[in-house]
PDB file of C-alpha atoms in Angstrom:
ATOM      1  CA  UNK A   1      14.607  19.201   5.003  1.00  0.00           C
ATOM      2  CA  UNK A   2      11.137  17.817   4.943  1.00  0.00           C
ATOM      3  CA  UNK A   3       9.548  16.750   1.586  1.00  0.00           C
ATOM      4  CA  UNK A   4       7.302  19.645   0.014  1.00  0.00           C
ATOM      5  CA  UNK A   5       3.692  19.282   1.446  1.00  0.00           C
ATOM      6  CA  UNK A   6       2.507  19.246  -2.539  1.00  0.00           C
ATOM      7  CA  UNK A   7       4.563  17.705  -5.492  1.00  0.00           C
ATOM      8  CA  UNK A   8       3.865  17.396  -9.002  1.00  0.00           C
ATOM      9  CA  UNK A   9       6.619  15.379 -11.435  1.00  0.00           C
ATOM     10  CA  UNK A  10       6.413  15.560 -14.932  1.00  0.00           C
ATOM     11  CA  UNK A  11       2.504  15.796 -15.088  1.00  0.00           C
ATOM     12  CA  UNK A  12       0.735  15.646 -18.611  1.00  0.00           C
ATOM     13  CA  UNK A  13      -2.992  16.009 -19.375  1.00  0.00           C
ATOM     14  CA  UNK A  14      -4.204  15.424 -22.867  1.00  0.00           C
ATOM     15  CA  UNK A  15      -8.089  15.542 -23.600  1.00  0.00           C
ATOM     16  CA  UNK A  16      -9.804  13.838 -26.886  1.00  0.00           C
ATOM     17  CA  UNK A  17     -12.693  16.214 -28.674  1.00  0.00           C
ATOM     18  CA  UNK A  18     -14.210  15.706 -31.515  1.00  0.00           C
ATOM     19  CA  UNK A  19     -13.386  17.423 -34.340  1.00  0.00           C
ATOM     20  CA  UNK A  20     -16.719  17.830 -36.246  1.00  0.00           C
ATOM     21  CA  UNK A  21     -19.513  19.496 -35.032  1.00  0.00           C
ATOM     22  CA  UNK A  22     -22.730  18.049 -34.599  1.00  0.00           C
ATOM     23  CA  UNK A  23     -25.949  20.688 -34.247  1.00  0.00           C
ATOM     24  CA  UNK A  24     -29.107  19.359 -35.996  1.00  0.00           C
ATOM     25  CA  UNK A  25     -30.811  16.427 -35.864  1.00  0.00           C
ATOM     26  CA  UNK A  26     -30.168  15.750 -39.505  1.00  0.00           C
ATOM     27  CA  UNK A  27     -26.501  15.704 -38.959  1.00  0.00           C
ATOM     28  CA  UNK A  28     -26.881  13.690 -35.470  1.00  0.00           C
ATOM     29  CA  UNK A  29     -28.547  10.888 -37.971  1.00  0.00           C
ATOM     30  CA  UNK A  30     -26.279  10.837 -40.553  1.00  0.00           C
ATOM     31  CA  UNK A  31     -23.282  10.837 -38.421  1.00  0.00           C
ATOM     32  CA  UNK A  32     -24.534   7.026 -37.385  1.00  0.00           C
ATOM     33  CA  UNK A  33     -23.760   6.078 -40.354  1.00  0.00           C
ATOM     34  CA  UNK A  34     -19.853   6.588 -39.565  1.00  0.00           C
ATOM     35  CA  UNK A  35     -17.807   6.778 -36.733  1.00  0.00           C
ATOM     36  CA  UNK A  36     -16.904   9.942 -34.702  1.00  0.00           C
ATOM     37  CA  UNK A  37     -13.272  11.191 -35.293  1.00  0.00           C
ATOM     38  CA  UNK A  38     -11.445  12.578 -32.171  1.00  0.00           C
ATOM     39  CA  UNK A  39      -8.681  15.193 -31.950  1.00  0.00           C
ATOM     40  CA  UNK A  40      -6.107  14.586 -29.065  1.00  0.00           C
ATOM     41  CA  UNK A  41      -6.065  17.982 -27.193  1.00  0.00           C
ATOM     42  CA  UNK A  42      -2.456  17.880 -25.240  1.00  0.00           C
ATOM     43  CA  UNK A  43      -3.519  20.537 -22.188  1.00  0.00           C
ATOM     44  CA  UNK A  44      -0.651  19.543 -19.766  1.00  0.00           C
ATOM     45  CA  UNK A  45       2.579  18.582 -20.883  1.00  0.00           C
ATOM     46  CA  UNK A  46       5.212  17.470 -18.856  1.00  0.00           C
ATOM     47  CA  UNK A  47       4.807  19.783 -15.903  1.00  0.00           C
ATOM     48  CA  UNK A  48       6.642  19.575 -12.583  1.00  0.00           C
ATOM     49  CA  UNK A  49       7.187  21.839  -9.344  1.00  0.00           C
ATOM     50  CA  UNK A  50       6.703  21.551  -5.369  1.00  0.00           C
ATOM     51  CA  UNK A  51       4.882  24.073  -2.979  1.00  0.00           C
ATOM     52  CA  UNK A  52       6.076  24.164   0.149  1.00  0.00           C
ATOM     53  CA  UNK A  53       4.576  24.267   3.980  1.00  0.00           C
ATOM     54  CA  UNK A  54       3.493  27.900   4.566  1.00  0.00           C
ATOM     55  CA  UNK A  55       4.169  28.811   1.051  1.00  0.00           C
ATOM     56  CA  UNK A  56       1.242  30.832  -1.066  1.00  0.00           C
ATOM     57  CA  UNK A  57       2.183  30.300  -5.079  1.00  0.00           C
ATOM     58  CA  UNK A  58       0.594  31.934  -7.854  1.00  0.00           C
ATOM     59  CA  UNK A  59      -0.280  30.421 -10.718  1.00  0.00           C
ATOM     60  CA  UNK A  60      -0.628  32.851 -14.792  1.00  0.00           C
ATOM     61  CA  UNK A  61      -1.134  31.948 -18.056  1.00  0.00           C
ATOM     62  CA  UNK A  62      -3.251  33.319 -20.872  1.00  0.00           C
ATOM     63  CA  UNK A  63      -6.588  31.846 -21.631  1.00  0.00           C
ATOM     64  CA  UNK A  64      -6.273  28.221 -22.969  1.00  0.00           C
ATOM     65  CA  UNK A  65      -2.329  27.934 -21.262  1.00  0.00           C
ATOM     66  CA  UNK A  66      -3.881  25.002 -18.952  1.00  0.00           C
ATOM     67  CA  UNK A  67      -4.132  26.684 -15.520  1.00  0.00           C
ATOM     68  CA  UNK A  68      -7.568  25.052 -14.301  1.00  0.00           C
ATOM     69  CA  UNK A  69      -6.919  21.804 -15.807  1.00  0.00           C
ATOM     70  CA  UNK A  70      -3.436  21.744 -13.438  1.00  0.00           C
ATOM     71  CA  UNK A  71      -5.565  22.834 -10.454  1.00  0.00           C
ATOM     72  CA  UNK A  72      -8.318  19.718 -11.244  1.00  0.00           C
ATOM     73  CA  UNK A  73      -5.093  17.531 -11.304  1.00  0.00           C
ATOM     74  CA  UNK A  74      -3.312  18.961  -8.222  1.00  0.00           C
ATOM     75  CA  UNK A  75      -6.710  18.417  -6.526  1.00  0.00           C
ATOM     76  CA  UNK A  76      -7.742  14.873  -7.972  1.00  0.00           C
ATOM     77  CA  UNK A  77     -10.756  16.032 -10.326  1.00  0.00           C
ATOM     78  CA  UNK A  78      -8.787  14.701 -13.098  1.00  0.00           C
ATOM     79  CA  UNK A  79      -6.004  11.639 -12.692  1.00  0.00           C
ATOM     80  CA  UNK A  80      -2.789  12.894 -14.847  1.00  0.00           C
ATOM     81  CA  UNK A  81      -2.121  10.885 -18.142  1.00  0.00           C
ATOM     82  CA  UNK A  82       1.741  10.343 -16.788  1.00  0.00           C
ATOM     83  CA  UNK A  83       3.431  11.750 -14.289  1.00  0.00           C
ATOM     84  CA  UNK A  84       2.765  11.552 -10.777  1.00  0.00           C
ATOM     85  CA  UNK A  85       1.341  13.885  -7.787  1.00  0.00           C
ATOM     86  CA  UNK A  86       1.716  13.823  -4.748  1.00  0.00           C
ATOM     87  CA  UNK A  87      -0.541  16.188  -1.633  1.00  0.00           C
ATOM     88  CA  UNK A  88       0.632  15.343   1.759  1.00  0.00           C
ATOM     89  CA  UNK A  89      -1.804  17.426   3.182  1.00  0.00           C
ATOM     90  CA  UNK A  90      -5.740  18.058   2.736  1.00  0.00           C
ATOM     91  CA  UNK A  91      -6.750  20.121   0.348  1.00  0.00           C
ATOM     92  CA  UNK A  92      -9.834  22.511   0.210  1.00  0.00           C
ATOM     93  CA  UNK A  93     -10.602  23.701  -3.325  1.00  0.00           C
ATOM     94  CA  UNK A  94     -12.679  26.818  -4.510  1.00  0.00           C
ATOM     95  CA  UNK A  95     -12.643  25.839  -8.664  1.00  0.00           C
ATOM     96  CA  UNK A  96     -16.257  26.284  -9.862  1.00  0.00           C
ATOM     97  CA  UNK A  97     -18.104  28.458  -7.196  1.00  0.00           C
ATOM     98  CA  UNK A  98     -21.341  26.971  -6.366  1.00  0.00           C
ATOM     99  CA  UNK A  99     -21.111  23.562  -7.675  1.00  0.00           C
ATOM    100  CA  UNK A 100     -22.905  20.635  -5.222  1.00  0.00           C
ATOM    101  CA  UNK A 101     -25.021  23.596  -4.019  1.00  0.00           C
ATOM    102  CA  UNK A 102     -28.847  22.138  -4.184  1.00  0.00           C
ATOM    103  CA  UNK A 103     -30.768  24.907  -5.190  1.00  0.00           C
ATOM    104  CA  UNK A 104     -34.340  23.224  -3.620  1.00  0.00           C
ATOM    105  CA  UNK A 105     -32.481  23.669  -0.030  1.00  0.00           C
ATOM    106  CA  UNK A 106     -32.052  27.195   1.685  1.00  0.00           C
ATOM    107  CA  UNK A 107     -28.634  28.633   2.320  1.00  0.00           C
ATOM    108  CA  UNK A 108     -28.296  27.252   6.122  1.00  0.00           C
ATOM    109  CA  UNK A 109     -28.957  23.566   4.829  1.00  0.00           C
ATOM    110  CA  UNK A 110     -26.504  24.420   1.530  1.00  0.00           C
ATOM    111  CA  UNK A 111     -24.033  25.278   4.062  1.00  0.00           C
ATOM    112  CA  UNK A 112     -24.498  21.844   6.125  1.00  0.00           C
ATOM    113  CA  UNK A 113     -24.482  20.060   2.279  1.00  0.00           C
ATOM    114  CA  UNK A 114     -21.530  21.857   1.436  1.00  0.00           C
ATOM    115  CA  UNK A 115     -19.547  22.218   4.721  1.00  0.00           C
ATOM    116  CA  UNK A 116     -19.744  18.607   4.901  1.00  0.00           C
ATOM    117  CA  UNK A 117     -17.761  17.868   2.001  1.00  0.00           C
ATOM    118  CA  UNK A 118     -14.984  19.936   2.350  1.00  0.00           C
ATOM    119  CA  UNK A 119     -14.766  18.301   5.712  1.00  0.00           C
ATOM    120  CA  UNK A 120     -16.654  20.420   8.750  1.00  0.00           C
ATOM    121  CA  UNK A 121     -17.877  18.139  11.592  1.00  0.00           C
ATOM    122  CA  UNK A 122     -21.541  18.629  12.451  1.00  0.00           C
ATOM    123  CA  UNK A 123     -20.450  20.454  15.096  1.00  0.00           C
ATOM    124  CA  UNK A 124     -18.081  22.516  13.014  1.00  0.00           C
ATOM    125  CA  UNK A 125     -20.811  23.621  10.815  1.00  0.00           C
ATOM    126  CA  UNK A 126     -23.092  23.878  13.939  1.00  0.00           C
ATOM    127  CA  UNK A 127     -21.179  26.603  15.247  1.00  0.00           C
ATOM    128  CA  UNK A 128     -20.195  28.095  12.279  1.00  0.00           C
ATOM    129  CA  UNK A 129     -23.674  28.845  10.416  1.00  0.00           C
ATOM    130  CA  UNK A 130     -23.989  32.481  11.805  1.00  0.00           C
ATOM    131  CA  UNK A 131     -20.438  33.498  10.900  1.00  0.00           C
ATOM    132  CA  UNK A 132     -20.892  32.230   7.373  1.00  0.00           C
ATOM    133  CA  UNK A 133     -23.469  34.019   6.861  1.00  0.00           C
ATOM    134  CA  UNK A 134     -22.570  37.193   7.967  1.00  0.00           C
ATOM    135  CA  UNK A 135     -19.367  36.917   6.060  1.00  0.00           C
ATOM    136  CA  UNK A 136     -21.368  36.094   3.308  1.00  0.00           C
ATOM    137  CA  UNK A 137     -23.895  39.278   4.163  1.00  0.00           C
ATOM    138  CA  UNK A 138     -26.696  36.850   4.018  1.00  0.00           C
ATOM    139  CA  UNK A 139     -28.381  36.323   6.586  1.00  0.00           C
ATOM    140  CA  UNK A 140     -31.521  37.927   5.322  1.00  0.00           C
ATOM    141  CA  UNK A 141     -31.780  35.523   3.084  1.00  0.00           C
ATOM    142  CA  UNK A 142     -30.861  32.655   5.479  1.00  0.00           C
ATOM    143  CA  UNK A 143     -34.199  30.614   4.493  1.00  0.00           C
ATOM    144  CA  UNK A 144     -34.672  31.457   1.400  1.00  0.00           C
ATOM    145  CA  UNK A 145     -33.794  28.698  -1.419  1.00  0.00           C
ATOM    146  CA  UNK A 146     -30.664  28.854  -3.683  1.00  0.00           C
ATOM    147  CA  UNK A 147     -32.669  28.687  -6.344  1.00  0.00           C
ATOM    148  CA  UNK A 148     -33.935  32.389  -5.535  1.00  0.00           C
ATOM    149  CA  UNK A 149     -30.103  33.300  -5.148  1.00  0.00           C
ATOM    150  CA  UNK A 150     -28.432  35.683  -7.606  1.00  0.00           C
ATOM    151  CA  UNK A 151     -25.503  34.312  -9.050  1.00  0.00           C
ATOM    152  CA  UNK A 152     -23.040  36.791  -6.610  1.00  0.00           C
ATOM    153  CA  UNK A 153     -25.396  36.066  -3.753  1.00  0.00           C
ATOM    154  CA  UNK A 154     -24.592  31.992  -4.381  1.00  0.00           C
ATOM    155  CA  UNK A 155     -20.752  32.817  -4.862  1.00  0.00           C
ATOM    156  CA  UNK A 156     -20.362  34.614  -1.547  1.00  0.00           C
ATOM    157  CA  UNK A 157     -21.663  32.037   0.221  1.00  0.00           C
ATOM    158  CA  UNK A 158     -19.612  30.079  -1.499  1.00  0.00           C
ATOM    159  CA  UNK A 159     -16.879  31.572  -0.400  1.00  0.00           C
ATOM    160  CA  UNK A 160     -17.626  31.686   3.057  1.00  0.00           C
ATOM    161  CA  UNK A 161     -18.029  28.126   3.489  1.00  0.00           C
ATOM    162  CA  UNK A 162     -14.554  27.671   1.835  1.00  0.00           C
ATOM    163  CA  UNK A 163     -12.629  29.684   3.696  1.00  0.00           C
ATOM    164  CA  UNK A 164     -14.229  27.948   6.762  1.00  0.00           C
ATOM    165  CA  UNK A 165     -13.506  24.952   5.969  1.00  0.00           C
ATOM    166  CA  UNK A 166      -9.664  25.523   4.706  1.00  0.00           C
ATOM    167  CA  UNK A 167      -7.629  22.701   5.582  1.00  0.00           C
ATOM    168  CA  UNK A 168      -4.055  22.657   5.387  1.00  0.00           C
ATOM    169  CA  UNK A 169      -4.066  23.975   1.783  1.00  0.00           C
ATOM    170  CA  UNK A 170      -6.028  25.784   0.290  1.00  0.00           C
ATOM    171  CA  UNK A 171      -6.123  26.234  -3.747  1.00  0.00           C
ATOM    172  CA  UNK A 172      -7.915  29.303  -5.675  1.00  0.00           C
ATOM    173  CA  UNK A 173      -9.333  29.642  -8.765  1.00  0.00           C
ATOM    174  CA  UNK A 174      -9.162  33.511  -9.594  1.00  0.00           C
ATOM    175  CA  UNK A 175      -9.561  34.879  -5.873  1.00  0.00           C
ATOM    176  CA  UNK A 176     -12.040  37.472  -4.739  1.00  0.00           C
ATOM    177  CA  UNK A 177     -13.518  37.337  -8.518  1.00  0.00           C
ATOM    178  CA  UNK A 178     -17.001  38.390  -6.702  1.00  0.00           C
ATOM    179  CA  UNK A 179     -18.535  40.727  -4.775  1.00  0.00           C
ATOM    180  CA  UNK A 180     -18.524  44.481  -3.821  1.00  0.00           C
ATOM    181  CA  UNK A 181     -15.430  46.136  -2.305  1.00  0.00           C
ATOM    182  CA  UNK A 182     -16.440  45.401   1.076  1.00  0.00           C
ATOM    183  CA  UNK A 183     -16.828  41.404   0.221  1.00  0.00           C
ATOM    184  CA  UNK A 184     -13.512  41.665  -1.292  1.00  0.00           C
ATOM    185  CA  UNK A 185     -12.165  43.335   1.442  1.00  0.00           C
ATOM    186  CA  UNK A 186     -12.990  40.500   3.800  1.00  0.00           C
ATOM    187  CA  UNK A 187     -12.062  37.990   1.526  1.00  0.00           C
ATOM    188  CA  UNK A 188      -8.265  39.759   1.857  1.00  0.00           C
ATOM    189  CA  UNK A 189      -8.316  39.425   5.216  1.00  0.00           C
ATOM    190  CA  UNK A 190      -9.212  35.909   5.980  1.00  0.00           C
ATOM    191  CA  UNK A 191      -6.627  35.484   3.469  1.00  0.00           C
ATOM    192  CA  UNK A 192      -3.721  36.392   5.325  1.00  0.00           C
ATOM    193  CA  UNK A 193      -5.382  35.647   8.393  1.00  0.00           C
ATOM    194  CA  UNK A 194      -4.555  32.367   6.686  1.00  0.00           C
ATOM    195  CA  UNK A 195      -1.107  33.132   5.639  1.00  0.00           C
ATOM    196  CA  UNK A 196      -0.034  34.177   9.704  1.00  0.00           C
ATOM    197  CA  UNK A 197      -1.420  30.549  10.565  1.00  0.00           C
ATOM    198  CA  UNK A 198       0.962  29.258   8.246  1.00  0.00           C
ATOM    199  CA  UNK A 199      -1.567  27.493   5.581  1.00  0.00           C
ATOM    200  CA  UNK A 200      -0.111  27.022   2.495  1.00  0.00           C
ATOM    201  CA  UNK A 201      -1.708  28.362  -0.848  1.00  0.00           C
ATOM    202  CA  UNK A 202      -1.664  28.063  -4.692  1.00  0.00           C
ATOM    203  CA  UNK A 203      -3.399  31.025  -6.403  1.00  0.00           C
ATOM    204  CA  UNK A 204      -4.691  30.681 -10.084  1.00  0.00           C
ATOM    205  CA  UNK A 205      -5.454  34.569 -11.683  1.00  0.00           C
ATOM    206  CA  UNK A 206      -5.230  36.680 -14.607  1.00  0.00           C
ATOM    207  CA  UNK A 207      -4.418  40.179 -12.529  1.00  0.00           C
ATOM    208  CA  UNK A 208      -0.463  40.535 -11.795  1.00  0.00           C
ATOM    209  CA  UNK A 209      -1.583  42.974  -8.787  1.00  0.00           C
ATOM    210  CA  UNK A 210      -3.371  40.163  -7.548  1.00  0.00           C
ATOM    211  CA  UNK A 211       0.145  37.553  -7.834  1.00  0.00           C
ATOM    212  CA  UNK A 212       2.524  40.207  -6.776  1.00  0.00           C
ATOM    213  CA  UNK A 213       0.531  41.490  -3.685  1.00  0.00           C
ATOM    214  CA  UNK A 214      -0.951  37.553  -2.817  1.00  0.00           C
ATOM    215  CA  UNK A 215       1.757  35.103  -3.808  1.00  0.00           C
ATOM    216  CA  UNK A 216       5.583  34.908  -2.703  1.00  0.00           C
ATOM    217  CA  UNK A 217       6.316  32.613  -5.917  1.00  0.00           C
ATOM    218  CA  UNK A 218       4.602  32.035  -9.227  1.00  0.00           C
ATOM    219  CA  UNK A 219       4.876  30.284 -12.413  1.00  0.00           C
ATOM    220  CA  UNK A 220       4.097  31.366 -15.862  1.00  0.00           C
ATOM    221  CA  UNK A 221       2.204  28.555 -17.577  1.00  0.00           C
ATOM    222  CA  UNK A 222       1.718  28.807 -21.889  1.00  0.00           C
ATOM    223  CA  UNK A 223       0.979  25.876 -24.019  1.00  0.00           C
ATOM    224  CA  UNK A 224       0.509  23.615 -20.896  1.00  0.00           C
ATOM    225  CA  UNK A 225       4.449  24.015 -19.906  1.00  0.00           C
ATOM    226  CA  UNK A 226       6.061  25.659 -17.537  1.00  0.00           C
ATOM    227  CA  UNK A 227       8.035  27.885 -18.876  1.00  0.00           C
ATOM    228  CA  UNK A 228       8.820  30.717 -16.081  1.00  0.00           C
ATOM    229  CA  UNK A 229       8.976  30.506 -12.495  1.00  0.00           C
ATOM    230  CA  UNK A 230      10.079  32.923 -10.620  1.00  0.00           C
ATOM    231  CA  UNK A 231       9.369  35.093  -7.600  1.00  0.00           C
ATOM    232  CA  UNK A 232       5.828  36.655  -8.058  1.00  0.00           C
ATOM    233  CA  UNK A 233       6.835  40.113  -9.223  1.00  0.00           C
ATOM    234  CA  UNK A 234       9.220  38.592 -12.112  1.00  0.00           C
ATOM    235  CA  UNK A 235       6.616  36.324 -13.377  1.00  0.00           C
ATOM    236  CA  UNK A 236       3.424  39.329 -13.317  1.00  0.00           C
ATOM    237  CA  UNK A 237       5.710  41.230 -15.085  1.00  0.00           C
ATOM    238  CA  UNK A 238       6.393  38.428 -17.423  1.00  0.00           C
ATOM    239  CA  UNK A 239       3.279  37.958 -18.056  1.00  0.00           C
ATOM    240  CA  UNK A 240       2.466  41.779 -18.999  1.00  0.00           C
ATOM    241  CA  UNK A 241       5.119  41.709 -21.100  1.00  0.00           C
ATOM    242  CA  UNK A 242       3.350  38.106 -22.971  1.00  0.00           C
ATOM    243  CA  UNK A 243       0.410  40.276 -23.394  1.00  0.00           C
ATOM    244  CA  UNK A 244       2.238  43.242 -24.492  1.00  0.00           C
ATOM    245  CA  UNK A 245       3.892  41.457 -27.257  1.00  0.00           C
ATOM    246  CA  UNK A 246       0.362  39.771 -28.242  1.00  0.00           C
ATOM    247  CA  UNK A 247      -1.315  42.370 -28.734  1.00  0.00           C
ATOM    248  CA  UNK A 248       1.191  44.178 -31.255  1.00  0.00           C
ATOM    249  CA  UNK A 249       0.233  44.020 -34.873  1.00  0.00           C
ATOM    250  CA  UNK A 250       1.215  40.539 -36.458  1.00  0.00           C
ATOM    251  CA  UNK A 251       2.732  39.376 -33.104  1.00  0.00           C
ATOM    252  CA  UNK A 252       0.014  36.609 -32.983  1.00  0.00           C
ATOM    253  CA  UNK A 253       1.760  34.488 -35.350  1.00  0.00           C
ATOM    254  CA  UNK A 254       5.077  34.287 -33.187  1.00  0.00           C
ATOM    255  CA  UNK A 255       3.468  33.869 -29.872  1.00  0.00           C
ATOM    256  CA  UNK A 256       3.329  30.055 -28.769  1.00  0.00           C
ATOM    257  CA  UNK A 257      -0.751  28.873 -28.479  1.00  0.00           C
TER     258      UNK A 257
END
């Protein structure tokens, strides 16, 4: 059997933040005087499973459960404290929509920027630029500066140029979270346009519709472990039932953080 196309083994992630606060300039200066104490923050703890070629795995936890700190590890933004990972294929991330966009440059030049470093040849991009765009429904506003942009008008193009420029995997961070029905719709059907050509995908969201109906597999992160995984439908409804039990009067208190 071959080896999985992405592997992570006992992965931790721990984060140090201070633990006072420091708002005013009075407190800035006196603070100086002593040193800053730090709080180690453990976000990832020991966390290990494979994804494999042609796969699409989903990815739940509630708020604070470590789910975009795993997807900046699986994709290199942040090296894991222990634990090793291992991606034998490229990778094209959407994590923070927009980010590297240069908001002095208009949307066809953004798109050349951008393209570029999720890995489009010149002549990729070249004879891409119109299709972006209309996927994107912007090619009014082809000319126009970023810095004009609405934050949903930035997003979709955002988008576009991902899903252009999808590798071999391609990793989500809440999919489709923008634009109207129609942009949505779209969205859905490069994504299994994806799927048919056998590209292999790891889906981070909050909606169980989203995991059930996207993913095949998914895991049920809370308090930066692992601790379901499961085929998509078992873990959504997992999840629900998390929630559920959360939100019942003094359940708080014997619900893992």
């Amino acid at each position: 059997m071959a080896p999985p196309l992405v592997e992570l083994a006992g992965v931790s992630k721990a984060f140090w933040i201070p633990t006072v606060r420091r708002e005013t300039v009075r407190e800035h200066v006196f603070a100086m005087l002593q040193p800053r104490r730090f709080e180690r923050l453990q976000v990832l703890d020991d966390v290990s499973f494979e994804v494999r070629r042609g796969e699409a795995l989903g990815v739940m936890g509630r708020n604070g459960s470590g789910k975009s700190t795993l997807l900046k590890v699986l994709c290199g933004v942040y090296p894991p404290d222990r634990g090793h990972v291992a991606a034998r294929a490229a990778i094209t991330p959407i994590l923070e929509l927009g980010v590297g966009w240069n908001p002095e440059l208009d949307a066809i030049d953004n798109v050349y920027l951008i393209g570029s470093v999720m890995g489009l040849s010149l002549r990729e991009i070249r004879a891409s630029v119109d299709e972006i765009l209309a996927f994107a429904e912007l090619e009014k506003f082809a000319n126009l500066k970023l810095k004009h942009y609405s934050s949903g008008m930035s997003s979709r193009l955002a988008y576009a140029v991902a899903f252009k420029a999808v590798r071999e995997v391609l990793v989500l961070d809440e999919i489709f979270a923008v634009g109207d029905a129609g942009f949505k719709a779209r969205c859905e059907e490069r994504y299994w346009q994806l799927r048919s050509l056998g590209h292999t995908i790891v889906i981070v969201s909050h909606d169980p519709r989203t995991i059930a109906t996207f993913c095949n597999r998914a895991l049920l992160l809370d308090g930066g472990r692992i601790v379901v995984e499961d085929t998509a439908q078992q873990v959504a409804d997992r999840y629900m039932s998390m929630l559920t039990h959360e939100h019942r009067p003094g359940a708080l208190a014997s619900v893992p953080a």
